[in-house]
Coordinates of C-alpha atoms and ligand atoms in Angstrom, one line a residue:
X914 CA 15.6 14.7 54.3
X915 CA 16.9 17.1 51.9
X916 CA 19.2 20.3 52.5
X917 CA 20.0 23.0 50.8
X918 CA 23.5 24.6 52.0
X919 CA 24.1 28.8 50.8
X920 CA 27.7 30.2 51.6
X921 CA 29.3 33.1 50.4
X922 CA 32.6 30.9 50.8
X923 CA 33.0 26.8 50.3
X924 CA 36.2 25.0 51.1
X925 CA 38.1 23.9 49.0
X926 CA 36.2 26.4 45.9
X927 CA 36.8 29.4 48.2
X928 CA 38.0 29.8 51.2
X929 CA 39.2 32.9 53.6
X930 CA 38.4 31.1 56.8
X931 CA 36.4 28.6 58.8
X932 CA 33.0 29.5 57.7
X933 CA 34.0 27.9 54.2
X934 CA 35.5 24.7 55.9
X935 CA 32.6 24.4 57.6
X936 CA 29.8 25.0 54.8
X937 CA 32.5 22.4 53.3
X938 CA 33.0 20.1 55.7
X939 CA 29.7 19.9 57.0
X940 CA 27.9 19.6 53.5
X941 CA 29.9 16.4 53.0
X942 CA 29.5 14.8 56.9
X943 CA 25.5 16.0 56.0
X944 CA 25.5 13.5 52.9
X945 CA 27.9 10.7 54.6
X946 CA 24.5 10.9 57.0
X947 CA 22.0 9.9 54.0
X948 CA 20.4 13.6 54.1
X949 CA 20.7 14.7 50.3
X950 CA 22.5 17.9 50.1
X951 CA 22.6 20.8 47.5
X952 CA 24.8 23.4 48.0
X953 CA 24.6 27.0 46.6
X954 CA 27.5 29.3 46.6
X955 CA 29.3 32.3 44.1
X956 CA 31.5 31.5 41.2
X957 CA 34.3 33.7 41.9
X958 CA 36.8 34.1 39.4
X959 CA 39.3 31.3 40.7
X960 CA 36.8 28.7 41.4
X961 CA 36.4 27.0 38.1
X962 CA 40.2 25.8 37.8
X963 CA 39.7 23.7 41.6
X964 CA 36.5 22.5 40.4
X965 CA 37.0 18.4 38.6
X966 CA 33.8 18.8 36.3
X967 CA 31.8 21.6 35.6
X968 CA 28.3 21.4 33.6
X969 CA 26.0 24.4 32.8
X970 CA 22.3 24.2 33.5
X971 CA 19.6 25.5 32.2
X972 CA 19.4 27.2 29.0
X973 CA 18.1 30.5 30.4
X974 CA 19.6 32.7 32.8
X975 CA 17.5 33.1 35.9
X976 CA 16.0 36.6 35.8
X977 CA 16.1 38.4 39.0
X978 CA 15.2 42.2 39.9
X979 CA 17.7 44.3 42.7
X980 CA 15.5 47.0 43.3
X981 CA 14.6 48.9 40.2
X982 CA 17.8 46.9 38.7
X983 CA 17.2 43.9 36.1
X984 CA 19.8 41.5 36.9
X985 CA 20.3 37.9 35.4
X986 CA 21.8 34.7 36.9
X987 CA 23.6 32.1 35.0
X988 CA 23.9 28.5 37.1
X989 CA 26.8 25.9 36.7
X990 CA 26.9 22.8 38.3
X991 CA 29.9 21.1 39.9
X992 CA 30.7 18.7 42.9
X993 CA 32.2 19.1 46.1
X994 CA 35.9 17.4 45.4
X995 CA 36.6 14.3 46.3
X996 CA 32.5 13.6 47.2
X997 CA 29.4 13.5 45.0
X998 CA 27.9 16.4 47.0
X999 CA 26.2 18.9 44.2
X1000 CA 26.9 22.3 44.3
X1001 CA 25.9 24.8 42.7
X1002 CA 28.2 27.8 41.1
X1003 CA 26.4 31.3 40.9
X1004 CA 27.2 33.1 38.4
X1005 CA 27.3 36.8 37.3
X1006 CA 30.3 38.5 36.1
X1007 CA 29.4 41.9 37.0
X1008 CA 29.2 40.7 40.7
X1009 CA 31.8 38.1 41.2
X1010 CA 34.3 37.8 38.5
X1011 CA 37.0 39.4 40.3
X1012 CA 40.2 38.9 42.3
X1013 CA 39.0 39.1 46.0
X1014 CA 35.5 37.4 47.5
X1015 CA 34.9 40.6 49.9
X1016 CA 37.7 43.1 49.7
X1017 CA 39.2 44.5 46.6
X1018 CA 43.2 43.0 47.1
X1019 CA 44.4 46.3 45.7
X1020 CA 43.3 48.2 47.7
X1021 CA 42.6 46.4 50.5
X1022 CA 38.9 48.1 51.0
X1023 CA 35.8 46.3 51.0
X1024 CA 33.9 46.3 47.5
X1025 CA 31.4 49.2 47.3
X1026 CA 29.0 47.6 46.0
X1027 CA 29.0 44.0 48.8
X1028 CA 25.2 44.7 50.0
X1029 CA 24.4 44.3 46.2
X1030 CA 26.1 41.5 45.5
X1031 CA 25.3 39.4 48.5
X1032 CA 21.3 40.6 48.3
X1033 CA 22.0 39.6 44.5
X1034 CA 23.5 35.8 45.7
X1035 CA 20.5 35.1 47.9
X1036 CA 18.0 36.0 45.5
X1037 CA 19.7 34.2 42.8
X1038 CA 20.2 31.1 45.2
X1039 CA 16.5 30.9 45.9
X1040 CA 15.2 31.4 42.7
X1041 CA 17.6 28.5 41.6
X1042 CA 16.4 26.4 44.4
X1043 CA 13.0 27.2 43.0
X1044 CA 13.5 26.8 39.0
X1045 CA 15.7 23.0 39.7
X1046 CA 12.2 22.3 41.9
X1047 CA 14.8 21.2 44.5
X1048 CA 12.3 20.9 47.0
X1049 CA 14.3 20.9 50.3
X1050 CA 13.4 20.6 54.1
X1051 CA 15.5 22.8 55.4
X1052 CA 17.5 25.6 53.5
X1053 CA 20.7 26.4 55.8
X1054 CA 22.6 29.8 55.4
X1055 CA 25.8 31.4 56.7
X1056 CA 26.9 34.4 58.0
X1057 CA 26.1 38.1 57.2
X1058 CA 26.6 37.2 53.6
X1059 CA 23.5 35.2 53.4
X1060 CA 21.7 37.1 56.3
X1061 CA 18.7 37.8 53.8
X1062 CA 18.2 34.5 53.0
X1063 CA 15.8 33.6 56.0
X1064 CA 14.1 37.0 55.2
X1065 CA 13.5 36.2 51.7
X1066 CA 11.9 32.8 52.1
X1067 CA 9.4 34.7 54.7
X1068 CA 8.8 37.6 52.1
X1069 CA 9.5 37.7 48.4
X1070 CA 10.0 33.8 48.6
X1071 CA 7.0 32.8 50.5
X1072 CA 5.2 29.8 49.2
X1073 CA 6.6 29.9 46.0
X1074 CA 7.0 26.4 44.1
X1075 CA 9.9 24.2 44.5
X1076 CA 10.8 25.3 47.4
X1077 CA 9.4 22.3 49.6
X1078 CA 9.1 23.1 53.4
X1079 CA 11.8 25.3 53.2
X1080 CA 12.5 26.0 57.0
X1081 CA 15.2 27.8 57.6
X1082 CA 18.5 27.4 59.7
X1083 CA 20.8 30.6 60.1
X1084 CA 24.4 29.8 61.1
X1085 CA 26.6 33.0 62.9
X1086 CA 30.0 32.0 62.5
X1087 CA 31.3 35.2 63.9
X1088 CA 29.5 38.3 65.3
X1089 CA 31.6 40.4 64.2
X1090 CA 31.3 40.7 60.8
X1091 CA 27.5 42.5 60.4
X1092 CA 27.5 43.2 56.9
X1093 CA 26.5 46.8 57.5
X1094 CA 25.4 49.2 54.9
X1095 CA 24.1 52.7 54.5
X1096 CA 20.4 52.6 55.0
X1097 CA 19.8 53.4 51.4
X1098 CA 20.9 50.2 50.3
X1099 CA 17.5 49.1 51.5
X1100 CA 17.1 49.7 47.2
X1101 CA 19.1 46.6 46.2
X1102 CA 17.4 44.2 48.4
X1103 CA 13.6 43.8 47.0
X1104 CA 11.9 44.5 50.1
X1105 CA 9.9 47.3 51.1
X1106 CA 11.3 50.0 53.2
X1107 CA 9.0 49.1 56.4
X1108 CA 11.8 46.6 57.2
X1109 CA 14.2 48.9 58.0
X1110 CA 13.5 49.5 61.5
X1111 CA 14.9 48.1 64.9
X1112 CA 13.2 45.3 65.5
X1113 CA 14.0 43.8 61.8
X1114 CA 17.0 45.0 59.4
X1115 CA 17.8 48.2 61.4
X1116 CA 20.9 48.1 63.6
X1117 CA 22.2 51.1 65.0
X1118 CA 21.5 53.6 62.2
X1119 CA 22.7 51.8 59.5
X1120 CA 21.1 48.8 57.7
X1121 CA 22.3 45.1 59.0
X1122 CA 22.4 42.1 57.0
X1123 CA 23.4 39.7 59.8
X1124 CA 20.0 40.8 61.6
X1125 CA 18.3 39.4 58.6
X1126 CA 19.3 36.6 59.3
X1127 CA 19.0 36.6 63.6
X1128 CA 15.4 37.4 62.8
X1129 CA 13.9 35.7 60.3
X1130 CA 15.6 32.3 60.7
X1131 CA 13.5 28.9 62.5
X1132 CA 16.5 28.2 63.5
X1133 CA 19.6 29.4 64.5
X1134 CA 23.2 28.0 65.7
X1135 CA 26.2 29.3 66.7
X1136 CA 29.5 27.5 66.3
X1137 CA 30.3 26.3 70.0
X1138 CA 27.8 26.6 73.4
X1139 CA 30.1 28.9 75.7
X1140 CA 29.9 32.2 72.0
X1141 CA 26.1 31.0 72.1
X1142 CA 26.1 32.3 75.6
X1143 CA 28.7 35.1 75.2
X1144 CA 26.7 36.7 72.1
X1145 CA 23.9 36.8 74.3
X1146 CA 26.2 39.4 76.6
X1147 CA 26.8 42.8 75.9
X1148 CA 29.9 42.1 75.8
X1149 CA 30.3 39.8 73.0
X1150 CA 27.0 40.7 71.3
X1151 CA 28.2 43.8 68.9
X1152 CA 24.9 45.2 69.4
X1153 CA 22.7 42.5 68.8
X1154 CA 23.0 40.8 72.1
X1155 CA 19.4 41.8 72.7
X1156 CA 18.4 40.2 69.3
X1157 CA 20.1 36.9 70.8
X1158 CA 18.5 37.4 74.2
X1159 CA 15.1 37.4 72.4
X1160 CA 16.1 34.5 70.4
X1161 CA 18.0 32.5 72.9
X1162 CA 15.4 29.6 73.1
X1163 CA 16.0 29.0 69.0
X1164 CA 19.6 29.0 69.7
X1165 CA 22.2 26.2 69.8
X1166 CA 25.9 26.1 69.7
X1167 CA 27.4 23.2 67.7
X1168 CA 31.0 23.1 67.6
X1169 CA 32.9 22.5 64.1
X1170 CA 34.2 19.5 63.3
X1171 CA 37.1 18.9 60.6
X1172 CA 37.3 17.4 57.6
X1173 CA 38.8 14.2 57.8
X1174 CA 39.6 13.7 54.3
X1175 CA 41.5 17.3 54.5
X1176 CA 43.3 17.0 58.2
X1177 CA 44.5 13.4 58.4
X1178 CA 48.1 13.2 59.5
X1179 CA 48.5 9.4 58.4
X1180 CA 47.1 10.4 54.5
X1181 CA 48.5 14.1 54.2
X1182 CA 50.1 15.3 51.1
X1183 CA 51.3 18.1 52.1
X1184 CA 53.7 16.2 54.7
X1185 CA 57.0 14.9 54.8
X1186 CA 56.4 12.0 56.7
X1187 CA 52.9 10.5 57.6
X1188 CA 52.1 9.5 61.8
X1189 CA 49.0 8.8 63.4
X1190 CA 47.9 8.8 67.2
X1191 CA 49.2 5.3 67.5
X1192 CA 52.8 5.6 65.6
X1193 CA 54.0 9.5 66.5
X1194 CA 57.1 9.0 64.7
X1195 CA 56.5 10.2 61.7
X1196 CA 56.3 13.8 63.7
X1197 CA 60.1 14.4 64.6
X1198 CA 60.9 14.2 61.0
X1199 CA 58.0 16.7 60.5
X1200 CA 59.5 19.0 63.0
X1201 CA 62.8 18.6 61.4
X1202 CA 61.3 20.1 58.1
X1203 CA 59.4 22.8 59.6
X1204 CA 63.0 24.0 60.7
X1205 CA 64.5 23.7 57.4
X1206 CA 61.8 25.6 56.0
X1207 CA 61.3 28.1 57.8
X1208 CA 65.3 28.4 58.4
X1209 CA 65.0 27.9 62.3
X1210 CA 68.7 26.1 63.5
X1211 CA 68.1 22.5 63.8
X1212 CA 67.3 21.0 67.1
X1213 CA 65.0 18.3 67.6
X1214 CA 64.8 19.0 71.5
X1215 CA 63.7 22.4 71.7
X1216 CA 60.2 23.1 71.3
X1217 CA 58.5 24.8 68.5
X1218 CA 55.3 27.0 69.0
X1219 CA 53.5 27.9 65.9
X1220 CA 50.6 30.3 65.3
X1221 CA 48.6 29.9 62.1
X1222 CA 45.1 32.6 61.6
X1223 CA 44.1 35.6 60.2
X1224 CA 46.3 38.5 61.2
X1225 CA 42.8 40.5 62.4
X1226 CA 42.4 42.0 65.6
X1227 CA 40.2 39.0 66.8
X1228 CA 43.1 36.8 66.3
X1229 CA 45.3 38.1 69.0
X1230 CA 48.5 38.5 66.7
X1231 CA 49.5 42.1 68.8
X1232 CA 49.4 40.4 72.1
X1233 CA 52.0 38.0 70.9
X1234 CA 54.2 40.6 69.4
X1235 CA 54.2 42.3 72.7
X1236 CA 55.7 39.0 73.8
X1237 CA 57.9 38.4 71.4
X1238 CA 60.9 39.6 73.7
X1239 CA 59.5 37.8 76.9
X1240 CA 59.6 34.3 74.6
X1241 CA 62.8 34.8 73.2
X1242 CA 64.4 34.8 76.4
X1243 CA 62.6 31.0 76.6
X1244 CA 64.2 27.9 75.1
X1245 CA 61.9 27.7 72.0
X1246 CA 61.3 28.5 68.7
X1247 CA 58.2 29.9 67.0
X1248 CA 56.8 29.9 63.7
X1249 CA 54.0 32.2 63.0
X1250 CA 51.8 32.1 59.4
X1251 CA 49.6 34.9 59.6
X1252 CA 47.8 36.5 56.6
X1253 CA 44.8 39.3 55.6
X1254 CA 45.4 42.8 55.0
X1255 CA 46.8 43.8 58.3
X1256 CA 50.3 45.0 56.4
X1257 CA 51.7 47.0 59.2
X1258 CA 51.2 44.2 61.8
X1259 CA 52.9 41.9 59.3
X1260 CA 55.6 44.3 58.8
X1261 CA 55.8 44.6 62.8
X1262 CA 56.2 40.8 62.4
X1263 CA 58.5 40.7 60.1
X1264 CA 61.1 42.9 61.6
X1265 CA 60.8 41.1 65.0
X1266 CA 61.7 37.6 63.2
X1267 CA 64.9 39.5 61.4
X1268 CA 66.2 40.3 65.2
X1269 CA 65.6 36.6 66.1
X1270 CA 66.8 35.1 63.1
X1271 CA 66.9 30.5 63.5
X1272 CA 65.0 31.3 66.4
X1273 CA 61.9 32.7 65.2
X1274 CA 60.2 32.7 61.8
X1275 CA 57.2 34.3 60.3
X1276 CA 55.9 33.8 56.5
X1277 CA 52.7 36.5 55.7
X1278 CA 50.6 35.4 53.4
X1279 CA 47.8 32.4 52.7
X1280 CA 49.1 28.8 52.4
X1281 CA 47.4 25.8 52.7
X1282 CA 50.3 23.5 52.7
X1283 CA 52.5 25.2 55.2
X1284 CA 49.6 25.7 57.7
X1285 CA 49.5 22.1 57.2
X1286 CA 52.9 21.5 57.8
X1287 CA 53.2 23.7 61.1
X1288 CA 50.3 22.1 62.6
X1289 CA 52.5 18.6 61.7
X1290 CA 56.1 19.7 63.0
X1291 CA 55.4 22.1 65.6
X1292 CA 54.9 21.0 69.5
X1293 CA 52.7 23.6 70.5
X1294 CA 49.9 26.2 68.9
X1295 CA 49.2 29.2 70.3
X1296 CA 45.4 30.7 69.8
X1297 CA 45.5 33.7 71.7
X1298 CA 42.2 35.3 70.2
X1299 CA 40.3 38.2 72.4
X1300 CA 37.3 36.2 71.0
X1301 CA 36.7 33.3 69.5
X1302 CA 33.7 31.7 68.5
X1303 CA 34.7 28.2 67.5
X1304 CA 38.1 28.2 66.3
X1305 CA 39.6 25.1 64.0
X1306 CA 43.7 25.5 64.3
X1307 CA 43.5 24.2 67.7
X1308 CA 41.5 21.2 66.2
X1309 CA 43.7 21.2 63.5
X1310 CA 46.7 21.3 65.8
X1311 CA 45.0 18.4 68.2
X1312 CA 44.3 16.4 64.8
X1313 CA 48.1 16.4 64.3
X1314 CA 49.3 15.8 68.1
X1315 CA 50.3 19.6 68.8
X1316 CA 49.2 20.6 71.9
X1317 CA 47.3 23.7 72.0
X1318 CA 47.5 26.9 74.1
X1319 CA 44.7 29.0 74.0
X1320 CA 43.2 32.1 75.6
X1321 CA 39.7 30.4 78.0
X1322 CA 36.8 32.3 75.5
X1323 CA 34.4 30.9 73.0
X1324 CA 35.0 27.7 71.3
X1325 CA 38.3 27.4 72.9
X1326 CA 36.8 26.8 76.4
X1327 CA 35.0 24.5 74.7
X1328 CA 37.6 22.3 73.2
X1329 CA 40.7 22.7 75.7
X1330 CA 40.9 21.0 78.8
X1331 CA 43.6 23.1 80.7
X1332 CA 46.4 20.8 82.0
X1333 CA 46.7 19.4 86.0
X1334 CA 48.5 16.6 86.6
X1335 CA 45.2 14.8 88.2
X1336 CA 43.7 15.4 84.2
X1337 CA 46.7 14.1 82.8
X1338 CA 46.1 10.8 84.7
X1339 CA 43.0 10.4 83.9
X1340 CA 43.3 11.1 80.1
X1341 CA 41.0 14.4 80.1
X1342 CA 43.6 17.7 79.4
X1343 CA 44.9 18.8 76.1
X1344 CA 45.9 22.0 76.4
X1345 CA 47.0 25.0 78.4
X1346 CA 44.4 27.7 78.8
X1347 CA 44.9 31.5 80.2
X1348 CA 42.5 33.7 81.5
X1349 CA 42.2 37.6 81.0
X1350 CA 43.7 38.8 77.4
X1351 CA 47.3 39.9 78.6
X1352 CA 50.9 39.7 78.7
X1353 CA 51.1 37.7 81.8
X1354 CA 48.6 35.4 81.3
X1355 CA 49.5 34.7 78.3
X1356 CA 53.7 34.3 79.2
X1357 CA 52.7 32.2 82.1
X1358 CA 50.5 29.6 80.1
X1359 CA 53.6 29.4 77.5
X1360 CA 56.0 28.6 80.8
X1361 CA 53.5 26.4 82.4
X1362 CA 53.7 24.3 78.8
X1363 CA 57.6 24.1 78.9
X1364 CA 57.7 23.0 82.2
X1365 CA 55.5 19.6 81.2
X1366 CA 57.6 19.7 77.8
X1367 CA 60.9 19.2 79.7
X1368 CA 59.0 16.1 81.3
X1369 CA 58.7 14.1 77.9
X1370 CA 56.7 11.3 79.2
X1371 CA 53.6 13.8 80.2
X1372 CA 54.0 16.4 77.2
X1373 CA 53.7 12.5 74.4
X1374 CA 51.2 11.7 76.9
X1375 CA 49.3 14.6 76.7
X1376 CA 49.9 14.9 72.7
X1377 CA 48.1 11.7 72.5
X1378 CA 45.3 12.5 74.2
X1379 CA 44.9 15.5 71.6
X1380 CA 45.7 13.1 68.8
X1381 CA 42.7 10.8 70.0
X1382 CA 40.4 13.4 70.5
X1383 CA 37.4 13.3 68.2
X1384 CA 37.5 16.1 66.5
X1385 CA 35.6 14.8 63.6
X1386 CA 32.2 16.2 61.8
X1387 CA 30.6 13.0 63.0
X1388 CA 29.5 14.3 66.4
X1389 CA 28.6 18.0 65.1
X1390 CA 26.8 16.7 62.2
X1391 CA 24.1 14.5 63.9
X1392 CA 23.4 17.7 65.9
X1393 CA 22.4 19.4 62.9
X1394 CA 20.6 16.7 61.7
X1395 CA 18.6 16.7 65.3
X1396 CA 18.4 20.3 64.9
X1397 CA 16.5 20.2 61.5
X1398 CA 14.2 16.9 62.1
X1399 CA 13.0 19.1 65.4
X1400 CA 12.3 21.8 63.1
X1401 CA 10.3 19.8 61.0
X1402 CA 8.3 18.3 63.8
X1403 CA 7.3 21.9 64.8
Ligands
ADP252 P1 38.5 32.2 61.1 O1 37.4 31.5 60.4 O2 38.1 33.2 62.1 O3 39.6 32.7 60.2 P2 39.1 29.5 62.2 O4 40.1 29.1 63.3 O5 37.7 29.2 62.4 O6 39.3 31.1 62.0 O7 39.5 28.9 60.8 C1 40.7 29.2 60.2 C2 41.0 28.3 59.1 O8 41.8 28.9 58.1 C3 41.8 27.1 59.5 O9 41.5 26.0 58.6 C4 43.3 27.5 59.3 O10 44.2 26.5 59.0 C5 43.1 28.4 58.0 N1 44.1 29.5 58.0 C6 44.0 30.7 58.7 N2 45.1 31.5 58.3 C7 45.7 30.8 57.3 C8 46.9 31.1 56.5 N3 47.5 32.3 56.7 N4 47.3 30.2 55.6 C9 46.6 29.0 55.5 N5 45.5 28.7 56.2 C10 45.1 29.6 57.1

């Protein structure tokens, strides 16, 4: 079988968040599974210096038309690090040659012109697919980003050459991000203006590039069963909830896996020490870093709590700054790594940690390295999202024997088993879950975890039931693969 992979974002080339681990992660568990996989994705100004070998292709530049617009396409090819999976760099200066993927980091706005460049990526993705005569079964795309993929292959696309069976697979990662534009837009993308209406690209007044994608895919997934059900709900749906009511019998939730090659506390650079689920050890001189770091007083028998995300309103970051006070009063510490553009809630954070100094510490900003290392030397993780459709810190925080506490919604129900001592017998909890996004719910499932903490025998119990947990690709990615060979078949 052969797959083709588009993503606006590809870890480790570009990365703002779990869609690129998983259009990552994924590509590489797709391979490790014999299906040959090509992935497409833009070349953004930074990606070139984490690539290990770059080659150009083709002497011509693809030649592609936005509307009344000539555009042209140069391609470059490269390799997932670390793997032999071929990707694909896009390239056009105009589009991508700058400092953010999405928003402009000067001004923290969105790029004015992110309809055109996305409608520009897909079309240039296809057309490369279609000039390397790639041939694939099953062309797999991402997010709002890549929305018109599955439109394109049905429309301007449509039995062209080199494009094999070409079914199509549509991934939501998260429902809400739309890509919504002003109807005229409809310009850039190719297509004639009959498919803005409400059963196709039209959502709410304004032209929607996810729907694109909800429409015209075979197939679509959703990154874990209980946000396949929720985006079906009004709720949860941002307006397309009817879309996924229509489409609910082409929809599955598969929940993320990680990279093993990337989370692996027995073979992680960016640790102090090295552990595993059988031999914890290594973890109290983690923790005893994480302190030094982060300037928290040294004490190896008071639990740390850490919080790594995106500080976005999903994320849940305001809920624990109204509980800030409330966990001070506790004995812990906390550690919080939050970025994104959210300045004032950062600032909020900032000024909180200053009145808690040792006792609680929070660093704004993107690092890999230090989200690896709280994961490592923290206790607990706290993933208090509103919404969440998969999530990977509490997988990430499981993968490194930190026990996760999580708000019951999305892909959080789906991977926490909320602690009773009957579960902890029987080997099946790893977590503490709340119900109902407030304060009290929240401060109680914090309390509930420090009662088991100060009983060391169930909290290492319970941290090696995370540790053991399979949180791998292996499982997610022979769903996928069922999920295209039924395509196929039909
Ligand atoms: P989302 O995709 O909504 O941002 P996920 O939980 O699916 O949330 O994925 C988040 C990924 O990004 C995880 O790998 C997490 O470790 C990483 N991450 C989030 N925020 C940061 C940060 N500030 N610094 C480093 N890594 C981060």
């Amino acid at each position: 079988m052969k797959i083709v992979q588009i993503a606006s974002e590809v870890a480790p080339l570009a990365k703002t968040g779990g869609l690129a681990d998983v259009a990552g992660s994924l590509s590489t568990a797709l391979a490790g599974l014999g299906i040959e996989t090509t992935v497409f994705m833009p070349q953004y100004r930074t990606v070139i210096e984490k690539c290990e070998e770059v080659v150009p292709v083709m002497m011509e530049p693809l030649k592609l038309k936005l509307g009344n617009q000539a555009r042209e396409a140069r391609l470059v090819r490269t390799s997932l690090p670390g793997t032999d999976v071929r990707v694909y760099l896009v390239r056009s200066d105009p589009f991508f040659y700058r400092d953010g993927y999405y928003v402009d980091p000067t001004s923290g706005r969105d790029y004015g012109d992110n309809c055109e460049r996305f409608a520009f990526f897909c079309q240039a993705a296809l057309s490369a697919v279609e000039a390397l005569d790639l041939e694939p079964d099953i062309i797999h795309s991402h997010d709002w980003q890549t929305g018109l993929v599955p439109l394109y292959l049905k429309t301007l696309h449509a039995g062209r050459a080199g494009l094999g069976r070409g079914k199509s697979v549509f991934t939501i990662h998260n429902m809400a991000y739309q890509g919504k534009f002003p109807q005229e837009c409809m310009d850039f993308l190719g297509v004639g203006r009959e498919y803005y209406n409400w059963k196709q690209l039209e959502s709410y007044g304004e032209l929607c590039l996810l729907k694109g994608g909800l429409v015209f895919a075979d197939g679509l997934t959703t990154v874990s069963p209980t946000y396949a059900r929720q985006i079906q709900t009004q709720e949860f749906g941002r307006g397309l909830d009817g879309v996924m009511r229509e489409r609910s019998g082409d929809l599955r939730g598969i929940i993320n896996g990680l990279d093993d090659a990337e989370w692996n506390p027995d073979g992680d650079p960016h640790l102090p020490a090295r552990f595993s689920a059988r031999n914890l050890s290594g973890k109290r001189k983690c923790k005893e870093r994480l302190q030094k770091e982060m300037a928290l007083f040294p004490s190896a028998g008071t639990p740390i709590i850490g919080m790594v995300g995106r500080m976005v309103e999903q994320k849940g970051f305001d809920l624990l700054l109204q509980c800030v006070d409330d966990l001070m009063t506790m004995d812990l510490q906390l550690v919080v790594l939050g970025g994104g553009d959210e300045r004032w809630l950062a600032d909020a954070f900032a000024a909180k940690a200053n009145s808690f100094r040792g006792r609680f510490s929070f660093y704004y900003g993107f690092d890999e390295g230090f989200a690896h290392r709280i994961y490592a030397g923290s206790d607990a993780l706290l993933v208090p999202s509103r919404f969440e459709p998969c999530g990977l810190t509490q997988l990430c925080a499981m993968r490194y024997a930190t026990i996760p506490i999580v708000h019951r919604t999305g892909g959080l129900a789906d991977t926490v088993t909320d602690y009773s001592p009957e579960l902890l017998t029987a080997g099946k909890c790893n977590g503490f879950c709340f119900d109902g996004f407030d304060k009290s719910a929240f401060l109680g499932a914090v309390r509930r975890a420090l009662d088991i903490y100060k009983d060391s025998r169930s909290w290492q119990r319970m941290a090696e039931i995370c540790a053991t947990k399979d949180v791998s690709w292996n499982r997610s990615a022979t769903e996928y693969k069922a999920l295209y060979e039924e395509l196929l078949k039909r």
